[in-house]
Amino acid sequence: GELYRTEDGGLSFEKIELPAPQLEDTSLDYIPFDFPEPPSLEGDKLILLVGQGQDGDYNGNSKGKYESLDKGKTWTYIGEVKE
């Protein structure tokens, strides 16, 4: 999946590149988190969970958690979460 951002109500969009996660299993040669969910607002932070899609099986099907402090312009990888 891909993640896009708009500042003009949807007239134009900018593709967002997420930083590579630091995985618990460092032997992997791929990034398992490839299916972004809609972001949510927690206080003044945007929180984004990125799942593994239907074929995900990395680390108990965990998700990558990212946060943004600038309305989604840039993102920081926080860690893995299991739901």
GROMACS .gro file of N, CA and C in nm:
model
  249
    1GLY      N    1   0.081  -0.118   0.000
    1GLY     CA    2   0.000   0.000   0.000
    1GLY      C    3   0.086   0.125   0.000
    2GLU      N    4   0.027   0.233  -0.037
    2GLU     CA    5   0.096   0.361  -0.039
    2GLU      C    6   0.019   0.461   0.048
    3LEU      N    7   0.089   0.562   0.095
    3LEU     CA    8   0.031   0.663   0.181
    3LEU      C    9   0.049   0.799   0.114
    4TYR      N   10  -0.061   0.875   0.105
    4TYR     CA   11  -0.057   1.008   0.044
    4TYR      C   12  -0.112   1.110   0.142
    5ARG      N   13  -0.074   1.235   0.121
    5ARG     CA   14  -0.113   1.345   0.208
    5ARG      C   15  -0.160   1.462   0.123
    6THR      N   16  -0.261   1.536   0.171
    6THR     CA   17  -0.310   1.653   0.101
    6THR      C   18  -0.318   1.771   0.198
    7GLU      N   19  -0.294   1.890   0.147
    7GLU     CA   20  -0.311   2.013   0.225
    7GLU      C   21  -0.417   2.104   0.165
    8ASP      N   22  -0.477   2.061   0.054
    8ASP     CA   23  -0.573   2.148  -0.016
    8ASP      C   24  -0.708   2.080  -0.036
    9GLY      N   25  -0.746   1.996   0.059
    9GLY     CA   26  -0.876   1.931   0.053
    9GLY      C   27  -0.891   1.826  -0.055
   10GLY      N   28  -0.780   1.774  -0.105
   10GLY     CA   29  -0.786   1.666  -0.203
   10GLY      C   30  -0.764   1.709  -0.347
   11LEU      N   31  -0.730   1.835  -0.371
   11LEU     CA   32  -0.702   1.878  -0.508
   11LEU      C   33  -0.569   1.822  -0.557
   12SER      N   34  -0.474   1.808  -0.467
   12SER     CA   35  -0.344   1.749  -0.501
   12SER      C   36  -0.297   1.664  -0.384
   13PHE      N   37  -0.211   1.568  -0.414
   13PHE     CA   38  -0.162   1.475  -0.313
   13PHE      C   39  -0.011   1.460  -0.325
   14GLU      N   40   0.052   1.436  -0.212
   14GLU     CA   41   0.195   1.412  -0.205
   14GLU      C   42   0.216   1.271  -0.147
   15LYS      N   43   0.297   1.191  -0.214
   15LYS     CA   44   0.326   1.057  -0.165
   15LYS      C   45   0.419   1.067  -0.045
   16ILE      N   46   0.389   0.995   0.060
   16ILE     CA   47   0.468   0.996   0.183
   16ILE      C   48   0.555   0.870   0.187
   17GLU      N   49   0.683   0.891   0.210
   17GLU     CA   50   0.776   0.780   0.228
   17GLU      C   51   0.801   0.763   0.378
   18LEU      N   52   0.775   0.645   0.428
   18LEU     CA   53   0.799   0.617   0.570
   18LEU      C   54   0.942   0.571   0.590
   19PRO      N   55   1.003   0.607   0.702
   19PRO     CA   56   1.138   0.557   0.729
   19PRO      C   57   1.136   0.406   0.753
   20ALA      N   58   1.244   0.341   0.718
   20ALA     CA   59   1.253   0.196   0.737
   20ALA      C   60   1.248   0.164   0.886
   21PRO      N   61   1.172   0.064   0.923
   21PRO     CA   62   1.164   0.026   1.065
   21PRO      C   63   1.290  -0.049   1.108
   22GLN      N   64   1.319  -0.040   1.236
   22GLN     CA   65   1.425  -0.121   1.295
   22GLN      C   66   1.357  -0.243   1.354
   23LEU      N   67   1.368  -0.354   1.283
   23LEU     CA   68   1.294  -0.475   1.318
   23LEU      C   69   1.360  -0.551   1.431
   24GLU      N   70   1.276  -0.620   1.509
   24GLU     CA   71   1.328  -0.707   1.614
   24GLU      C   72   1.408  -0.822   1.555
   25ASP      N   73   1.364  -0.875   1.439
   25ASP     CA   74   1.435  -0.982   1.369
   25ASP      C   75   1.524  -0.916   1.264
   26THR      N   76   1.650  -0.897   1.294
   26THR     CA   77   1.741  -0.826   1.204
   26THR      C   78   1.790  -0.912   1.088
   27SER      N   79   1.749  -1.039   1.082
   27SER     CA   80   1.794  -1.126   0.973
   27SER      C   81   1.707  -1.111   0.847
   28LEU      N   82   1.597  -1.038   0.855
   28LEU     CA   83   1.509  -1.024   0.739
   28LEU      C   84   1.572  -0.935   0.633
   29ASP      N   85   1.548  -0.967   0.507
   29ASP     CA   86   1.597  -0.884   0.399
   29ASP      C   87   1.483  -0.811   0.328
   30TYR      N   88   1.370  -0.797   0.396
   30TYR     CA   89   1.255  -0.723   0.343
   30TYR      C   90   1.188  -0.649   0.458
   31ILE      N   91   1.103  -0.554   0.425
   31ILE     CA   92   1.027  -0.480   0.526
   31ILE      C   93   0.885  -0.536   0.528
   32PRO      N   94   0.843  -0.598   0.638
   32PRO     CA   95   0.713  -0.664   0.641
   32PRO      C   96   0.594  -0.568   0.650
   33PHE      N   97   0.617  -0.447   0.696
   33PHE     CA   98   0.506  -0.353   0.716
   33PHE      C   99   0.482  -0.276   0.586
   34ASP      N  100   0.372  -0.311   0.518
   34ASP     CA  101   0.347  -0.254   0.387
   34ASP      C  102   0.201  -0.217   0.361
   35PHE      N  103   0.121  -0.213   0.467
   35PHE     CA  104  -0.022  -0.188   0.451
   35PHE      C  105  -0.067  -0.083   0.552
   36PRO      N  106  -0.051   0.048   0.518
   36PRO     CA  107  -0.086   0.153   0.615
   36PRO      C  108  -0.237   0.162   0.640
   37GLU      N  109  -0.270   0.183   0.765
   37GLU     CA  110  -0.409   0.207   0.806
   37GLU      C  111  -0.430   0.358   0.811
   38PRO      N  112  -0.555   0.404   0.818
   38PRO     CA  113  -0.576   0.548   0.833
   38PRO      C  114  -0.514   0.598   0.964
   39PRO      N  115  -0.446   0.713   0.960
   39PRO     CA  116  -0.386   0.766   1.084
   39PRO      C  117  -0.494   0.812   1.183
   40SER      N  118  -0.455   0.817   1.310
   40SER     CA  119  -0.544   0.867   1.414
   40SER      C  120  -0.472   0.978   1.490
   41LEU      N  121  -0.550   1.065   1.549
   41LEU     CA  122  -0.495   1.178   1.624
   41LEU      C  123  -0.495   1.144   1.773
   42GLU      N  124  -0.379   1.156   1.835
   42GLU     CA  125  -0.365   1.137   1.981
   42GLU      C  126  -0.297   1.262   2.036
   43GLY      N  127  -0.376   1.351   2.093
   43GLY     CA  128  -0.323   1.479   2.139
   43GLY      C  129  -0.279   1.561   2.018
   44ASP      N  130  -0.151   1.599   2.014
   44ASP     CA  131  -0.099   1.676   1.901
   44ASP      C  132  -0.020   1.589   1.804
   45LYS      N  133  -0.029   1.456   1.818
   45LYS     CA  134   0.045   1.362   1.733
   45LYS      C  135  -0.050   1.286   1.642
   46LEU      N  136  -0.005   1.260   1.522
   46LEU     CA  137  -0.072   1.164   1.436
   46LEU      C  138  -0.005   1.029   1.458
   47ILE      N  139  -0.084   0.926   1.474
   47ILE     CA  140  -0.032   0.791   1.493
   47ILE      C  141  -0.075   0.707   1.372
   48LEU      N  142   0.020   0.634   1.317
   48LEU     CA  143  -0.006   0.551   1.201
   48LEU      C  144   0.040   0.408   1.230
   49LEU      N  145  -0.051   0.314   1.213
   49LEU     CA  146  -0.016   0.173   1.222
   49LEU      C  147  -0.006   0.118   1.080
   50VAL      N  148   0.100   0.042   1.055
   50VAL     CA  149   0.123  -0.016   0.923
   50VAL      C  150   0.127  -0.167   0.940
   51GLY      N  151   0.026  -0.232   0.885
   51GLY     CA  152   0.015  -0.377   0.897
   51GLY      C  153   0.091  -0.450   0.789
   52GLN      N  154   0.068  -0.581   0.785
   52GLN     CA  155   0.140  -0.666   0.693
   52GLN      C  156   0.052  -0.718   0.579
   53GLY      N  157  -0.068  -0.674   0.569
   53GLY     CA  158  -0.156  -0.725   0.466
   53GLY      C  159  -0.197  -0.869   0.495
   54GLN      N  160  -0.263  -0.932   0.401
   54GLN     CA  161  -0.316  -1.066   0.423
   54GLN      C  162  -0.209  -1.173   0.429
   55ASP      N  163  -0.092  -1.148   0.371
   55ASP     CA  164   0.014  -1.250   0.371
   55ASP      C  165   0.113  -1.232   0.485
   56GLY      N  166   0.085  -1.142   0.577
   56GLY     CA  167   0.180  -1.113   0.685
   56GLY      C  168   0.188  -1.222   0.789
   57ASP      N  169   0.310  -1.258   0.825
   57ASP     CA  170   0.330  -1.356   0.932
   57ASP      C  171   0.454  -1.324   1.014
   58TYR      N  172   0.510  -1.205   0.994
   58TYR     CA  173   0.629  -1.165   1.068
   58TYR      C  174   0.593  -1.138   1.214
   59ASN      N  175   0.664  -1.197   1.306
   59ASN     CA  176   0.655  -1.170   1.450
   59ASN      C  177   0.511  -1.168   1.501
   60GLY      N  178   0.438  -1.273   1.473
   60GLY     CA  179   0.300  -1.281   1.523
   60GLY      C  180   0.206  -1.184   1.457
   61ASN      N  181   0.236  -1.147   1.333
   61ASN     CA  182   0.157  -1.051   1.256
   61ASN      C  183   0.152  -0.914   1.325
   62SER      N  184   0.265  -0.870   1.379
   62SER     CA  185   0.272  -0.739   1.443
   62SER      C  186   0.257  -0.628   1.341
   63LYS      N  187   0.241  -0.506   1.390
   63LYS     CA  188   0.229  -0.388   1.305
   63LYS      C  189   0.340  -0.290   1.341
   64GLY      N  190   0.379  -0.209   1.245
   64GLY     CA  191   0.474  -0.102   1.272
   64GLY      C  192   0.398   0.021   1.316
   65LYS      N  193   0.449   0.089   1.418
   65LYS     CA  194   0.384   0.209   1.469
   65LYS      C  195   0.473   0.330   1.438
   66TYR      N  196   0.412   0.432   1.378
   66TYR     CA  197   0.481   0.556   1.342
   66TYR      C  198   0.407   0.674   1.404
   67GLU      N  199   0.479   0.785   1.425
   67GLU     CA  200   0.413   0.906   1.472
   67GLU      C  201   0.464   1.026   1.393
   68SER      N  202   0.378   1.126   1.382
   68SER     CA  203   0.412   1.250   1.314
   68SER      C  204   0.375   1.367   1.403
   69LEU      N  205   0.465   1.463   1.413
   69LEU     CA  206   0.439   1.584   1.491
   69LEU      C  207   0.413   1.705   1.402
   70ASP      N  208   0.413   1.683   1.269
   70ASP     CA  209   0.396   1.795   1.175
   70ASP      C  210   0.283   1.768   1.075
   71LYS      N  211   0.175   1.714   1.124
   71LYS     CA  212   0.054   1.688   1.045
   71LYS      C  213   0.078   1.592   0.928
   72GLY      N  214   0.168   1.498   0.947
   72GLY     CA  215   0.189   1.394   0.848
   72GLY      C  216   0.294   1.421   0.744
   73LYS      N  217   0.365   1.533   0.754
   73LYS     CA  218   0.472   1.561   0.657
   73LYS      C  219   0.588   1.464   0.673
   74THR      N  220   0.626   1.439   0.797
   74THR     CA  221   0.734   1.344   0.826
   74THR      C  222   0.687   1.249   0.935
   75TRP      N  223   0.746   1.129   0.934
   75TRP     CA  224   0.707   1.024   1.028
   75TRP      C  225   0.830   0.966   1.094
   76THR      N  226   0.814   0.924   1.218
   76THR     CA  227   0.920   0.858   1.294
   76THR      C  228   0.870   0.719   1.332
   77TYR      N  229   0.955   0.619   1.311
   77TYR     CA  230   0.921   0.483   1.350
   77TYR      C  231   0.934   0.471   1.501
   78ILE      N  232   0.827   0.421   1.567
   78ILE     CA  233   0.825   0.408   1.714
   78ILE      C  234   0.857   0.266   1.756
   79GLY      N  235   0.805   0.167   1.686
   79GLY     CA  236   0.829   0.028   1.723
   79GLY      C  237   0.720  -0.063   1.672
   80GLU      N  238   0.729  -0.188   1.712
   80GLU     CA  239   0.630  -0.288   1.675
   80GLU      C  240   0.523  -0.299   1.781
   81VAL      N  241   0.401  -0.319   1.736
   81VAL     CA  242   0.290  -0.340   1.829
   81VAL      C  243   0.212  -0.463   1.785
   82LYS      N  244   0.156  -0.531   1.881
   82LYS     CA  245   0.068  -0.645   1.854
   82LYS      C  246  -0.070  -0.611   1.907
   83GLU      N  247  -0.170  -0.638   1.827
   83GLU     CA  248  -0.307  -0.607   1.870
   83GLU      C  249  -0.385  -0.733   1.892
   0.00000   0.00000   0.00000
